[in-house]
PDB file of C-alpha atoms in Angstrom:
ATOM      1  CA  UNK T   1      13.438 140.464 114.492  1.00  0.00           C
ATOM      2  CA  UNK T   2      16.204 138.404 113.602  1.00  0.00           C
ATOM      3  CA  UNK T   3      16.856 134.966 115.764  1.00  0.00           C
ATOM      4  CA  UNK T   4      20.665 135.488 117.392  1.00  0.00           C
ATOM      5  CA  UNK T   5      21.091 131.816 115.979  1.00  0.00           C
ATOM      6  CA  UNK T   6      21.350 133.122 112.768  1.00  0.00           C
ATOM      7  CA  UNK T   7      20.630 130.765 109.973  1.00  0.00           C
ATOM      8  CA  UNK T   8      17.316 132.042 108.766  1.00  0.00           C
ATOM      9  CA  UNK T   9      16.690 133.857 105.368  1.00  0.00           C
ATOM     10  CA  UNK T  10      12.874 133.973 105.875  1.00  0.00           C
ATOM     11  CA  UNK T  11      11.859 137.554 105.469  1.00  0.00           C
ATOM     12  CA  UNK T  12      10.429 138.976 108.997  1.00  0.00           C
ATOM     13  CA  UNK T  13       6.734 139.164 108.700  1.00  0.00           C
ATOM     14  CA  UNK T  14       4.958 142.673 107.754  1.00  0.00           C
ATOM     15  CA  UNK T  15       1.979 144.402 109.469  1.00  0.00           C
ATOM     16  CA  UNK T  16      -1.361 144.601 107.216  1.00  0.00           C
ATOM     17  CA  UNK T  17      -3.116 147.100 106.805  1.00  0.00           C
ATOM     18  CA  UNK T  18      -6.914 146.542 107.501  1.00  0.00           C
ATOM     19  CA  UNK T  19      -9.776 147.223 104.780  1.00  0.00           C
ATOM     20  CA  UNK T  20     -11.458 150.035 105.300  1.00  0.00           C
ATOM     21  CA  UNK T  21     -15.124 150.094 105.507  1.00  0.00           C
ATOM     22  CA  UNK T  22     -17.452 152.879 103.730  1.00  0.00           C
ATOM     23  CA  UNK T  23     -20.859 152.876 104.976  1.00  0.00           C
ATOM     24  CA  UNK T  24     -23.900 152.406 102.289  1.00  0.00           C
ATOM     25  CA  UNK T  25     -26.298 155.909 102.075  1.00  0.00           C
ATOM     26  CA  UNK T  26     -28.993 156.161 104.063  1.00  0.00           C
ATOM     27  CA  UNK T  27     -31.179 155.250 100.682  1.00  0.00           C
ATOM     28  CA  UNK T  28     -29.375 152.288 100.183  1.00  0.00           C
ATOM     29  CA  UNK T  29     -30.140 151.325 103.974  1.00  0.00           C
ATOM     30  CA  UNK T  30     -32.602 148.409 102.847  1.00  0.00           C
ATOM     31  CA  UNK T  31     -30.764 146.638 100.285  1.00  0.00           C
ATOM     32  CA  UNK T  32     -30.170 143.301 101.080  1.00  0.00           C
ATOM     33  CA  UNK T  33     -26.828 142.796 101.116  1.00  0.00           C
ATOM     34  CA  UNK T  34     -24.507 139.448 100.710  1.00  0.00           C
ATOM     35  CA  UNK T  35     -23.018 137.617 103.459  1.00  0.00           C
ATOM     36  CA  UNK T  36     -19.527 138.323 103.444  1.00  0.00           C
ATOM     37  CA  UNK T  37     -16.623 135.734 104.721  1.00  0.00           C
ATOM     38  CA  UNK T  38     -14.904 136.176 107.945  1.00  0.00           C
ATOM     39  CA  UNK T  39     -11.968 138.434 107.645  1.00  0.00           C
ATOM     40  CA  UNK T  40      -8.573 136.635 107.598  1.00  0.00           C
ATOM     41  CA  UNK T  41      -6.632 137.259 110.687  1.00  0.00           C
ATOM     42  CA  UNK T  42      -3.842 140.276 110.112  1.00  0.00           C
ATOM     43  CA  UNK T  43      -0.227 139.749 112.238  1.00  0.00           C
ATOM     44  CA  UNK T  44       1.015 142.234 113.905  1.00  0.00           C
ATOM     45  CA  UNK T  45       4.320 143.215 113.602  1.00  0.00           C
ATOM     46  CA  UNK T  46       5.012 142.837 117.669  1.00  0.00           C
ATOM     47  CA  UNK T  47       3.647 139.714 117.652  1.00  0.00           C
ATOM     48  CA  UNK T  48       6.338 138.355 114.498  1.00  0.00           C
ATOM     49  CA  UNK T  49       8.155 135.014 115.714  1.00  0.00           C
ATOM     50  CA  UNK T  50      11.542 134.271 114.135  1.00  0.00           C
ATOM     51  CA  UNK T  51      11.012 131.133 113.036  1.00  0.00           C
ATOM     52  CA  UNK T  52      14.055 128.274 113.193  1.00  0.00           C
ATOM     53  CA  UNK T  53      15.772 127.064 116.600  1.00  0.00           C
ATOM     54  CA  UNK T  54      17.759 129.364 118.743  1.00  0.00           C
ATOM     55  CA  UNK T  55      21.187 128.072 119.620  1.00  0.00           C
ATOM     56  CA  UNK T  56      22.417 128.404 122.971  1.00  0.00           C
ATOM     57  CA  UNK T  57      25.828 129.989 123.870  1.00  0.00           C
ATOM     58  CA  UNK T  58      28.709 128.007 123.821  1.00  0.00           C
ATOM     59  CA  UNK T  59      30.133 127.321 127.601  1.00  0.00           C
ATOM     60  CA  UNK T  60      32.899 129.536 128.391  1.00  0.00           C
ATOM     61  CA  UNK T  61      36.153 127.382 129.179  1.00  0.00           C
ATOM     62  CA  UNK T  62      38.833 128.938 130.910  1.00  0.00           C
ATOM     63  CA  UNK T  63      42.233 129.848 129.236  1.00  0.00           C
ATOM     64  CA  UNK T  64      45.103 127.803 130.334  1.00  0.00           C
ATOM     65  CA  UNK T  65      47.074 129.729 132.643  1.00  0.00           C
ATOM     66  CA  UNK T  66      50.239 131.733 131.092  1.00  0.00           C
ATOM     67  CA  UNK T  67      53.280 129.767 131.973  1.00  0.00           C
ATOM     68  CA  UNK T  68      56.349 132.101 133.800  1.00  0.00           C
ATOM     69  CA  UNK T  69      58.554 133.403 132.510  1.00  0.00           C
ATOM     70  CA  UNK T  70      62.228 131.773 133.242  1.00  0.00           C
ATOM     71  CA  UNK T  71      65.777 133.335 134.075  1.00  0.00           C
ATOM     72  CA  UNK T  72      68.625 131.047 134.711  1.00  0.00           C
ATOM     73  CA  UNK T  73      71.096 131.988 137.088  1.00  0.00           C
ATOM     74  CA  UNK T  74      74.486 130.033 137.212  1.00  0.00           C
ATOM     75  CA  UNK T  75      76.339 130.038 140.497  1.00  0.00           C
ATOM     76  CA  UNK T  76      80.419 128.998 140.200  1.00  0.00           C
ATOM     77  CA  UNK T  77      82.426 129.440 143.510  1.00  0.00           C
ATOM     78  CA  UNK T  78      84.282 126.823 146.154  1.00  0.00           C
ATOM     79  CA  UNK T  79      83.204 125.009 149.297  1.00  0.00           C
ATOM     80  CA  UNK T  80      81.136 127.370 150.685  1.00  0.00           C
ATOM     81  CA  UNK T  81      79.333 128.572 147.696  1.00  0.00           C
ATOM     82  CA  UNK T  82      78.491 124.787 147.304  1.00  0.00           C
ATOM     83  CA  UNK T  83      76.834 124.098 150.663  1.00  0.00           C
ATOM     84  CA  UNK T  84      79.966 122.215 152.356  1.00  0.00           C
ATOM     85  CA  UNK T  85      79.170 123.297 156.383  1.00  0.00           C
ATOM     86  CA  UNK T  86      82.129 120.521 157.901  1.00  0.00           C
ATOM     87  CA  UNK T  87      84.977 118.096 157.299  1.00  0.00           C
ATOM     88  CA  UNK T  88      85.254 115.143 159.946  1.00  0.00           C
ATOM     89  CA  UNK T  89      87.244 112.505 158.984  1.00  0.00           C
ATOM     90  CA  UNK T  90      87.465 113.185 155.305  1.00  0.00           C
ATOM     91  CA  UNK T  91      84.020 112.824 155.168  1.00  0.00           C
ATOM     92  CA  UNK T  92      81.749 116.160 154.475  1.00  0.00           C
ATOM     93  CA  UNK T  93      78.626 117.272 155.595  1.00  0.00           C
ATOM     94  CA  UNK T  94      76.896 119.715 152.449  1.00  0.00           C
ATOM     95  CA  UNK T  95      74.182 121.141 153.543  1.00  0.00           C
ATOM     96  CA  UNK T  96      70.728 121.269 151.472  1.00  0.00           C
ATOM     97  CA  UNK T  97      69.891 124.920 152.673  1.00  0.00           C
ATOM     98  CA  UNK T  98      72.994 126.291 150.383  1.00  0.00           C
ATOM     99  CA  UNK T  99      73.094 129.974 150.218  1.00  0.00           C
ATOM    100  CA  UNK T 100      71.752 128.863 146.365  1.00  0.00           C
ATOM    101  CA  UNK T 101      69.207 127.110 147.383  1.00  0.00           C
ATOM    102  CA  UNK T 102      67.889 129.683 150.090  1.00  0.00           C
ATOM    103  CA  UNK T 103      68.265 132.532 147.550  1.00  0.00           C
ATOM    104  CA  UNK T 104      66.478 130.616 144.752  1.00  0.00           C
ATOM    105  CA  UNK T 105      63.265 130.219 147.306  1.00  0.00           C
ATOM    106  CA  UNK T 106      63.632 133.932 148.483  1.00  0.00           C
ATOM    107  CA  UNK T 107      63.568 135.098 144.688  1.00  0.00           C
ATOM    108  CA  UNK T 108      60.668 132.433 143.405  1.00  0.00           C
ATOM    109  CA  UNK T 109      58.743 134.354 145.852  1.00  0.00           C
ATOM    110  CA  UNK T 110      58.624 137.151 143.761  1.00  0.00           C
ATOM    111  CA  UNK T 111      60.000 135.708 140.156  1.00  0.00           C
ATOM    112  CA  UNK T 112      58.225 131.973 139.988  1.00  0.00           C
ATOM    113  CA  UNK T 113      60.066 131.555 136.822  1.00  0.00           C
ATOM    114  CA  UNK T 114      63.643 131.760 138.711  1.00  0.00           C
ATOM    115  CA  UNK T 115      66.278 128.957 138.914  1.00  0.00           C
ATOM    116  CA  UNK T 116      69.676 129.085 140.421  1.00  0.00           C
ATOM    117  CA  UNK T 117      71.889 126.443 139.227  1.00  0.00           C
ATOM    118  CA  UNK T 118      74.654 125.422 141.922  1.00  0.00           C
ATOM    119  CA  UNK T 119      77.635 125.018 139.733  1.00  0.00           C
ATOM    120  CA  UNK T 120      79.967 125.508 142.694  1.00  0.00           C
ATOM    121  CA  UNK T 121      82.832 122.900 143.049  1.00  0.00           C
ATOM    122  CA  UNK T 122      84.867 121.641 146.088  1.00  0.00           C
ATOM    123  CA  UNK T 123      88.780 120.777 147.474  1.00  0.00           C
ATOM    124  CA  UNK T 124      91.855 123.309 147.213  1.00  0.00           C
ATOM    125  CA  UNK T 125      91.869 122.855 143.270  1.00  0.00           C
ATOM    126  CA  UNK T 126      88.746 124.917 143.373  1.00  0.00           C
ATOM    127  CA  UNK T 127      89.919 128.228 142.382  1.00  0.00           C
ATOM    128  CA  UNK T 128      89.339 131.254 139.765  1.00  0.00           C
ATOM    129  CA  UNK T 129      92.119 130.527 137.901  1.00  0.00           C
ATOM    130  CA  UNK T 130      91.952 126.898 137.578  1.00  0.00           C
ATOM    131  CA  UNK T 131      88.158 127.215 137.051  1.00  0.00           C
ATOM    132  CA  UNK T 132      89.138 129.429 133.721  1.00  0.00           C
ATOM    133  CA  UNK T 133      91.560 125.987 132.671  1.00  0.00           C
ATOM    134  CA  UNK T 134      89.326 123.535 133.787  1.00  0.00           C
ATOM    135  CA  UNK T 135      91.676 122.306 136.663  1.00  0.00           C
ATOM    136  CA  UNK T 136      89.423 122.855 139.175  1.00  0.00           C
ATOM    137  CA  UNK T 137      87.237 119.325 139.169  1.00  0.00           C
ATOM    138  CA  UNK T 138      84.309 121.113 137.696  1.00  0.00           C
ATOM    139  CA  UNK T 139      84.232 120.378 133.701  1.00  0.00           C
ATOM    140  CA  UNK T 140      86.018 122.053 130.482  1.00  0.00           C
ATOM    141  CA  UNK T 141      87.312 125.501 130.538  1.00  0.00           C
ATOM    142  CA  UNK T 142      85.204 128.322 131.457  1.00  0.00           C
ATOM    143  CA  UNK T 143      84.603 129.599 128.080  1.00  0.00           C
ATOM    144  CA  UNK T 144      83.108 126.271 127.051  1.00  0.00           C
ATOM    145  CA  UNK T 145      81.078 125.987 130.130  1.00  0.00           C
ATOM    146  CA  UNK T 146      79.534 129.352 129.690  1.00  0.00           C
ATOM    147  CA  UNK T 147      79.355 128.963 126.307  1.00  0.00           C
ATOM    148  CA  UNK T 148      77.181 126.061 126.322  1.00  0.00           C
ATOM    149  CA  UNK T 149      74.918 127.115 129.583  1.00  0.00           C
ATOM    150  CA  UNK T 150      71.325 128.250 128.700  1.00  0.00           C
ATOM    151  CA  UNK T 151      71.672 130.433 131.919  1.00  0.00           C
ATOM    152  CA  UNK T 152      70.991 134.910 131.318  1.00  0.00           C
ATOM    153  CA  UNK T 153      73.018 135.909 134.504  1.00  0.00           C
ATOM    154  CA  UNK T 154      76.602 134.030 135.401  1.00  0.00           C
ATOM    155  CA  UNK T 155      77.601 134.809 139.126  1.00  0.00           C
ATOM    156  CA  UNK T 156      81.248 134.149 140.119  1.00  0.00           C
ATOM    157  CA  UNK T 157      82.471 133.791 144.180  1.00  0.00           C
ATOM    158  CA  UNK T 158      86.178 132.394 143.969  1.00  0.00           C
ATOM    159  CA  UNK T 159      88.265 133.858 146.194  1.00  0.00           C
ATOM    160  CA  UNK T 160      89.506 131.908 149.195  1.00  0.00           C
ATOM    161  CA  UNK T 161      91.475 129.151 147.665  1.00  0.00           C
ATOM    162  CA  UNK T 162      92.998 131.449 145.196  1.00  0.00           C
ATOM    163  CA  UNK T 163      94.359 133.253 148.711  1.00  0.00           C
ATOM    164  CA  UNK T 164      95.917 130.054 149.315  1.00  0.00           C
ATOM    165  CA  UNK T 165      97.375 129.233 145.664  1.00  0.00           C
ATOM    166  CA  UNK T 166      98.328 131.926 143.714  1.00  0.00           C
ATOM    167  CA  UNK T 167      99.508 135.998 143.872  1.00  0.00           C
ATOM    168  CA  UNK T 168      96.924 138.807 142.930  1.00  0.00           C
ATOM    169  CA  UNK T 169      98.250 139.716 139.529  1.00  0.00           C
ATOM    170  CA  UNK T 170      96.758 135.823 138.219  1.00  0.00           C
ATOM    171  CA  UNK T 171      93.636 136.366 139.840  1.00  0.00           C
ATOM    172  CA  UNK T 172      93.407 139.627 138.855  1.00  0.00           C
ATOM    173  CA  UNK T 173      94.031 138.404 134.901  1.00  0.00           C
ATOM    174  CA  UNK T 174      91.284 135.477 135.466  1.00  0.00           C
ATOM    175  CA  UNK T 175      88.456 138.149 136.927  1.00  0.00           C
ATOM    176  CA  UNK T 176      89.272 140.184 133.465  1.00  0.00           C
ATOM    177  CA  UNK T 177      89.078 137.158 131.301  1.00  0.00           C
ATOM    178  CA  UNK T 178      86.444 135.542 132.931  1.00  0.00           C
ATOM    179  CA  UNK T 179      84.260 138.907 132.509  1.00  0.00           C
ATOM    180  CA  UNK T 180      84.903 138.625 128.929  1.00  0.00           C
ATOM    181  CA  UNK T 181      84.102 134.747 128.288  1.00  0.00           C
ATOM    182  CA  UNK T 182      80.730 135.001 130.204  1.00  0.00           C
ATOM    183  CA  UNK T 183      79.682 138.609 128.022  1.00  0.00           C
ATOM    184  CA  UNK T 184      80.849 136.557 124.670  1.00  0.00           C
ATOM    185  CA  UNK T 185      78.446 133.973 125.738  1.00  0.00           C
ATOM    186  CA  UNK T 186      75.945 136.064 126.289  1.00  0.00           C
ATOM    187  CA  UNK T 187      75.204 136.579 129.656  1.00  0.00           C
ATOM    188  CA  UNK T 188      75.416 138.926 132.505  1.00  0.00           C
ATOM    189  CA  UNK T 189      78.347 138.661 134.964  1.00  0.00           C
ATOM    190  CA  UNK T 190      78.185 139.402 138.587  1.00  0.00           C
ATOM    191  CA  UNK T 191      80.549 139.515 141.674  1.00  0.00           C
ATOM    192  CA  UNK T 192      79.759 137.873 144.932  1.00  0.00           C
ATOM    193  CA  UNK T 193      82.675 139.129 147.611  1.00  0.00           C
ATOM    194  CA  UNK T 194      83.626 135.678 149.560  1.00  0.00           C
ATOM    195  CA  UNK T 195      83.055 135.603 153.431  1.00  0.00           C
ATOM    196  CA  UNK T 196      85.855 135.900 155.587  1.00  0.00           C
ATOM    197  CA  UNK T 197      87.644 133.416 157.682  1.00  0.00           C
ATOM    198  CA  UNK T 198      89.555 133.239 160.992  1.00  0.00           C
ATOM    199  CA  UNK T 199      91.722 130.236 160.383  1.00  0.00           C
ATOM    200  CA  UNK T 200      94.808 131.994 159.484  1.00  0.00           C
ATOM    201  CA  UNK T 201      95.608 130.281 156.316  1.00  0.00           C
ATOM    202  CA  UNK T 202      94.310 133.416 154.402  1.00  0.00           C
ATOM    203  CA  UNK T 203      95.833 136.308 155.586  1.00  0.00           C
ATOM    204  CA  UNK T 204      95.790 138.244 152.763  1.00  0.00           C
ATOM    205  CA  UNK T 205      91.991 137.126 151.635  1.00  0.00           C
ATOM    206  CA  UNK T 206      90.864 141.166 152.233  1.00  0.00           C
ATOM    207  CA  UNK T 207      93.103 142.210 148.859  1.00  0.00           C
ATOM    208  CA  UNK T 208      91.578 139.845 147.210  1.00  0.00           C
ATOM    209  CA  UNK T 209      88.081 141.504 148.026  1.00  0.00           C
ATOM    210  CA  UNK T 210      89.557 144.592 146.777  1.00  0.00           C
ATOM    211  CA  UNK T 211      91.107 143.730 143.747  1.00  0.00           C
ATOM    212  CA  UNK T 212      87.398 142.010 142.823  1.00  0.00           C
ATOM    213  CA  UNK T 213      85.748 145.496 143.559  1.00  0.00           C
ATOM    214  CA  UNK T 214      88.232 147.072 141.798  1.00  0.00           C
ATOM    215  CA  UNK T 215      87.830 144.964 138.532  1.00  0.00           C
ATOM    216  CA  UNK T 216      84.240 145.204 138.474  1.00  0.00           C
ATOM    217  CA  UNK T 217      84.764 149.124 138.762  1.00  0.00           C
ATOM    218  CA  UNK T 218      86.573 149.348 135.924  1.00  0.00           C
ATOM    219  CA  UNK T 219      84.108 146.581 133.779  1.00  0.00           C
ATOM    220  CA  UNK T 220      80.970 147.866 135.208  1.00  0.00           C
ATOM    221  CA  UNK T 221      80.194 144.256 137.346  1.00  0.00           C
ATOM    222  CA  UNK T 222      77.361 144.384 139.794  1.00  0.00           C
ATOM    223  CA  UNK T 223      78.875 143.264 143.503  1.00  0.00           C
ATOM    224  CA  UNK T 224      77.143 141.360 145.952  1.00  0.00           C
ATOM    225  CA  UNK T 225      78.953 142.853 149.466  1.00  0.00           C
ATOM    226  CA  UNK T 226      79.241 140.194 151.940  1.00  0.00           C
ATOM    227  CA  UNK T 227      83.080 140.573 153.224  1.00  0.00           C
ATOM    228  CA  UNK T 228      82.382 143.595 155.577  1.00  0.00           C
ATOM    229  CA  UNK T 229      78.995 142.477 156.369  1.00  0.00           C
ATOM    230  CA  UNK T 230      79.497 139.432 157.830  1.00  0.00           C
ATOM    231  CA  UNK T 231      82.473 141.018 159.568  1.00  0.00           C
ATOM    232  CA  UNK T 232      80.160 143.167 161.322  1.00  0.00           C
ATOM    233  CA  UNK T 233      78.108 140.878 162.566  1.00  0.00           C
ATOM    234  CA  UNK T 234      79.869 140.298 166.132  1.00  0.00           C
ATOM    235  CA  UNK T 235      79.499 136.117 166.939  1.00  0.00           C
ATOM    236  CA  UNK T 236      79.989 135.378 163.286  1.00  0.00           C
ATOM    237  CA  UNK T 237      83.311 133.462 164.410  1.00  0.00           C
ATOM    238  CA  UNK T 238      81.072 131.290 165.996  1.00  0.00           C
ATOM    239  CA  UNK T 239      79.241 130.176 162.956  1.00  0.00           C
ATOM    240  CA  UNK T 240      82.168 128.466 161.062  1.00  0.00           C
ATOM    241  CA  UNK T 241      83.465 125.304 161.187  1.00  0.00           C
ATOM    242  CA  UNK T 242      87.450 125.478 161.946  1.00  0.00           C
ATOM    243  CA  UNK T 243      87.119 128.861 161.478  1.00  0.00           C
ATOM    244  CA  UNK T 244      86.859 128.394 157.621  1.00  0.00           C
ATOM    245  CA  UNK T 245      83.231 126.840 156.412  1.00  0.00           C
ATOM    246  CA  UNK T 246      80.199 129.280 157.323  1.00  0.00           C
ATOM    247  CA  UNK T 247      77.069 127.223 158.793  1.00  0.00           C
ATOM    248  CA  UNK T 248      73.556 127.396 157.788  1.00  0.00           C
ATOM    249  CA  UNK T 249      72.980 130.554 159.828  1.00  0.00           C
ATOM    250  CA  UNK T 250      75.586 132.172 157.812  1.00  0.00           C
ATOM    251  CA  UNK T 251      74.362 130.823 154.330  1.00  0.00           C
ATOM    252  CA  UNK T 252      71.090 132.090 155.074  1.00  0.00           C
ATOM    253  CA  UNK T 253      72.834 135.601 156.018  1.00  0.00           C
ATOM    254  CA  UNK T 254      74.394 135.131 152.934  1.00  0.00           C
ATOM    255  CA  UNK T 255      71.161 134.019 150.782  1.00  0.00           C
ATOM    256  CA  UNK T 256      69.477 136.689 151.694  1.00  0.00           C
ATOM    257  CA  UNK T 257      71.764 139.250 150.525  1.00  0.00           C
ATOM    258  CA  UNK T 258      72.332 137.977 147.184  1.00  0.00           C
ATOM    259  CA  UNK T 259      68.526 137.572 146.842  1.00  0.00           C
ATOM    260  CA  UNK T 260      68.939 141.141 147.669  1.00  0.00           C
ATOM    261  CA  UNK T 261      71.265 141.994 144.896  1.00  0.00           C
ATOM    262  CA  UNK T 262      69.554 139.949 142.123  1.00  0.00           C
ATOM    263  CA  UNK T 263      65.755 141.276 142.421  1.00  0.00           C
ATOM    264  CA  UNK T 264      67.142 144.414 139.593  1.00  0.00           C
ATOM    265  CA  UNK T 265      69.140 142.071 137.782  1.00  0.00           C
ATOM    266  CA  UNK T 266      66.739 139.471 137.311  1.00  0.00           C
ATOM    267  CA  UNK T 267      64.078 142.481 136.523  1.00  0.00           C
ATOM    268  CA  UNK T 268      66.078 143.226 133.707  1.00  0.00           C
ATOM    269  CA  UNK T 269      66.710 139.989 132.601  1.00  0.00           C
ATOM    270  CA  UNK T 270      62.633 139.663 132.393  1.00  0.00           C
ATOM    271  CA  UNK T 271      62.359 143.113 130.791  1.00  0.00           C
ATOM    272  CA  UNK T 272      60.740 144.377 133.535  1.00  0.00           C
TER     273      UNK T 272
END
């Protein structure tokens, strides 16, 4: 048998066969005869040893584990989307449970390889269309940002200061163009409807919910729904600051929902 080391060329011993004997005739009985010399000992084939040493298995060692894999998500919106909860004395309170932050730990949950980059800016100047020129405090034109970002899915929640600073028919023109500059780039765009507000500065903030649902109709846009929802919800006057920034109860409503929303998109983004 062959040692599992391996190594050996030494051929594996044979049996023998044993001489056979032929007895003398019984007239032959008293002849002397000679003294013969003991009979070499014959292996036996079970009893063949593999000669050489036999080398012991290696140790198993255990595979590093497979690292995740990652999805970048880039979040662009205005005070709320960035975490600001309150305004006292021109000082402001931004919260570290964002509705970013809290989706990004709802999601890692199931996706470990998930991160949701806050790319949300604050103040009045913080709108869609001055996002697309780079007016709104928050870097270079949108089609360089984008263009630039190593993110797979671009979500977009402007809304409320456009209310304040411009008609429909710009915003509407910025939601097309802004559709186009993040699929040129590469990446997946998706609506987030703003939350509402009771301040009275935005009366006409519910047309601008439309015309977003409207536009991603037409350019086949996943929506995250949060307008009506948090409308429904009967104290959620009570959870905003002036009537106008939504506090960390409201984020987390909101968190969850977009957490909600992105689980297919993110799938997809993985292959999944």
């Amino acid at each position: 048998m062959a040692a599992c080391g391996g190594g050996n060329d030494q051929p594996t011993a044979q049996p023998v066969a044993k001489p056979v004997v032929i007895a003398a005739p019984a007239s032959e009985a008293s002849a002397p005869v000679a003294a013969s010399s003991p009979a070499a000992s014959v292996p036996v084939a079970s009893e063949a040893v593999a000669s050489g040493p036999v080398e012991a298995s290696a140790p198993v060692v255990a595979s590093d584990p497979v690292p995740p894999r990652t999805v970048q998500i880039d979040v662009y919106g205005d005070d709320s989307m960035m975490g600001l909860t309150a305004m006292n004395y021109g000082m402001a309170t931004i919260t570290q449970n964002s509705e970013p932050n809290v989706s990004q730990k709802i999601l890692r949950a199931q996706f470990p390889g998930v991160t949701i980059v806050n790319r949300a800016s604050g103040g009045r100047a913080s709108t869609l269309v001055n996002m697309m020129v780079g007016m709104d405090g928050g870097g270079p034109p949108f089609a360089q940002r984008i263009a630039s970002s190593k993110a797979q899915i671009v979500l977009l929640n402007h809304a409320i200061n456009d209310d304040l600073s411009q008609s429909l028919a710009p915003y509407t023109d910025a939601l097309i163009q802004w559709i186009q500059d993040a699929r040129n780039a590469g990446k997946v765009p998706v609506f987030e409807e703003p939350n509402p507000v009771c301040d009275g500065d935005h009366p006409h903030l519910e047309n601008y919910v439309a015309t977003m649902n409207n536009i991603a109709i037409g350019y086949n846009v996943p929506v995250i729904h949060q307008y009506q929802e948090i409308l429904n919800l009967q104290d959620w006057k009570t959870h905003m600051w002036n009537c106008f920034l939504p506090d960390e109860y409201l984020l987390s409503f909101k968190a969850q929902r977009q957490a909600e929303a992105l689980v297919p998109i993110v799938k997809a983004a993985l292959g999944e």
